[in-house]
Amino acid sequence: MNPIPISWCLGGAAAAALVGAWGGWTVRDWKRDSEVLAGIEKATELVNEQRATIDAAAQAYEQEREDARVQTNVRESTIREIYHDRPVPTDCAVGDDVRGVLNDAVRSANARAAGEPAPGLPSTAAGPGSADRP
C-alpha cells in the first residue's frame, strides 16, 4: 500500500495549487505595475515635450510683447511731438506724418495678429521745431 495517506496527497496538491495561484497572481501584479510605470513615464515625457513647446511660445510672445512695447513708446512719443509742435488744424484733418505713424501702427498690429514678425520701428516725423528741442 501507499505509505502516504490520500488526504495528505490531496492536501499537498491543493496547497501547491494555492501557492501556484498566489505566485501567478503576484507575478501578474508585478507585470501590471511595470506597464503602469511605462505609461506614466511616457505621459511624463509627453508633458515635458509640451512644456518645452509652451515655454518656447511664451518666450517668443514675451519678446514680441517687449518689441511691441518699444514700438508703442516710440509711436506715442512721436505722436506727442507732432501734436506738441503743431496747432490743431481748423478742419480737424490729421497731418500726413501723423497718418503715416498711425498707418505704421495698424500694419504692425495686423502683422502681430497674423503671427508674422512686426515691421521695424515707424519712421519718425520731423515736424517744425522737433529737431531743435533739447
PDB file of C-alpha atoms in Angstrom, residues 41-94:
ATOM      1  CA  GLU A  41       6.943  57.575 -17.957  1.00  0.00           C
ATOM      2  CA  LYS A  42       5.535  58.057 -21.471  1.00  0.00           C
ATOM      3  CA  ALA A  43       2.982  60.585 -20.196  1.00  0.00           C
ATOM      4  CA  THR A  44       5.717  62.432 -18.293  1.00  0.00           C
ATOM      5  CA  GLU A  45       7.823  62.577 -21.445  1.00  0.00           C
ATOM      6  CA  LEU A  46       4.874  63.979 -23.429  1.00  0.00           C
ATOM      7  CA  VAL A  47       4.178  66.559 -20.726  1.00  0.00           C
ATOM      8  CA  ASN A  48       7.829  67.641 -20.771  1.00  0.00           C
ATOM      9  CA  GLU A  49       7.763  67.978 -24.575  1.00  0.00           C
ATOM     10  CA  GLN A  50       4.561  70.032 -24.422  1.00  0.00           C
ATOM     11  CA  ARG A  51       6.007  72.160 -21.625  1.00  0.00           C
ATOM     12  CA  ALA A  52       9.079  72.861 -23.777  1.00  0.00           C
ATOM     13  CA  THR A  53       6.836  73.859 -26.695  1.00  0.00           C
ATOM     14  CA  ILE A  54       4.754  76.122 -24.473  1.00  0.00           C
ATOM     15  CA  ASP A  55       7.873  77.652 -22.920  1.00  0.00           C
ATOM     16  CA  ALA A  56       9.259  78.427 -26.387  1.00  0.00           C
ATOM     17  CA  ALA A  57       5.959  80.016 -27.421  1.00  0.00           C
ATOM     18  CA  ALA A  58       5.813  82.020 -24.183  1.00  0.00           C
ATOM     19  CA  GLN A  59       9.364  83.224 -24.700  1.00  0.00           C
ATOM     20  CA  ALA A  60       8.553  84.293 -28.263  1.00  0.00           C
ATOM     21  CA  TYR A  61       5.423  86.057 -27.010  1.00  0.00           C
ATOM     22  CA  GLU A  62       7.338  87.916 -24.309  1.00  0.00           C
ATOM     23  CA  GLN A  63       9.962  89.024 -26.846  1.00  0.00           C
ATOM     24  CA  GLU A  64       7.264  90.154 -29.275  1.00  0.00           C
ATOM     25  CA  ARG A  65       5.445  91.945 -26.461  1.00  0.00           C
ATOM     26  CA  GLU A  66       8.633  93.765 -25.489  1.00  0.00           C
ATOM     27  CA  ASP A  67       9.233  94.751 -29.126  1.00  0.00           C
ATOM     28  CA  ALA A  68       5.643  95.964 -29.385  1.00  0.00           C
ATOM     29  CA  ARG A  69       6.033  97.956 -26.165  1.00  0.00           C
ATOM     30  CA  VAL A  70       9.138  99.664 -27.538  1.00  0.00           C
ATOM     31  CA  GLN A  71       7.364 100.419 -30.800  1.00  0.00           C
ATOM     32  CA  THR A  72       4.341 101.739 -28.916  1.00  0.00           C
ATOM     33  CA  ASN A  73       6.512 104.013 -26.785  1.00  0.00           C
ATOM     34  CA  VAL A  74       8.288 105.369 -29.861  1.00  0.00           C
ATOM     35  CA  ARG A  75       4.979 105.809 -31.674  1.00  0.00           C
ATOM     36  CA  GLU A  76       3.365 107.594 -28.725  1.00  0.00           C
ATOM     37  CA  SER A  77       6.328 109.906 -28.256  1.00  0.00           C
ATOM     38  CA  THR A  78       6.299 110.668 -31.982  1.00  0.00           C
ATOM     39  CA  ILE A  79       2.593 111.486 -31.855  1.00  0.00           C
ATOM     40  CA  ARG A  80       3.193 113.643 -28.771  1.00  0.00           C
ATOM     41  CA  GLU A  81       5.960 115.517 -30.609  1.00  0.00           C
ATOM     42  CA  ILE A  82       3.765 116.059 -33.636  1.00  0.00           C
ATOM     43  CA  TYR A  83       0.855 117.386 -31.623  1.00  0.00           C
ATOM     44  CA  HIS A  84       3.087 119.354 -29.268  1.00  0.00           C
ATOM     45  CA  ASP A  85       4.782 121.191 -32.118  1.00  0.00           C
ATOM     46  CA  ARG A  86       1.754 121.936 -34.255  1.00  0.00           C
ATOM     47  CA  PRO A  87      -1.540 123.605 -33.666  1.00  0.00           C
ATOM     48  CA  VAL A  88      -4.610 121.560 -34.467  1.00  0.00           C
ATOM     49  CA  PRO A  89      -5.878 122.467 -37.951  1.00  0.00           C
ATOM     50  CA  THR A  90      -9.283 124.078 -38.133  1.00  0.00           C
ATOM     51  CA  ASP A  91     -10.674 121.330 -40.360  1.00  0.00           C
ATOM     52  CA  CYS A  92      -9.546 118.680 -37.801  1.00  0.00           C
ATOM     53  CA  ALA A  93      -7.744 116.714 -40.509  1.00  0.00           C
ATOM     54  CA  VAL A  94      -4.848 114.542 -39.435  1.00  0.00           C
TER      55      VAL A  94
END
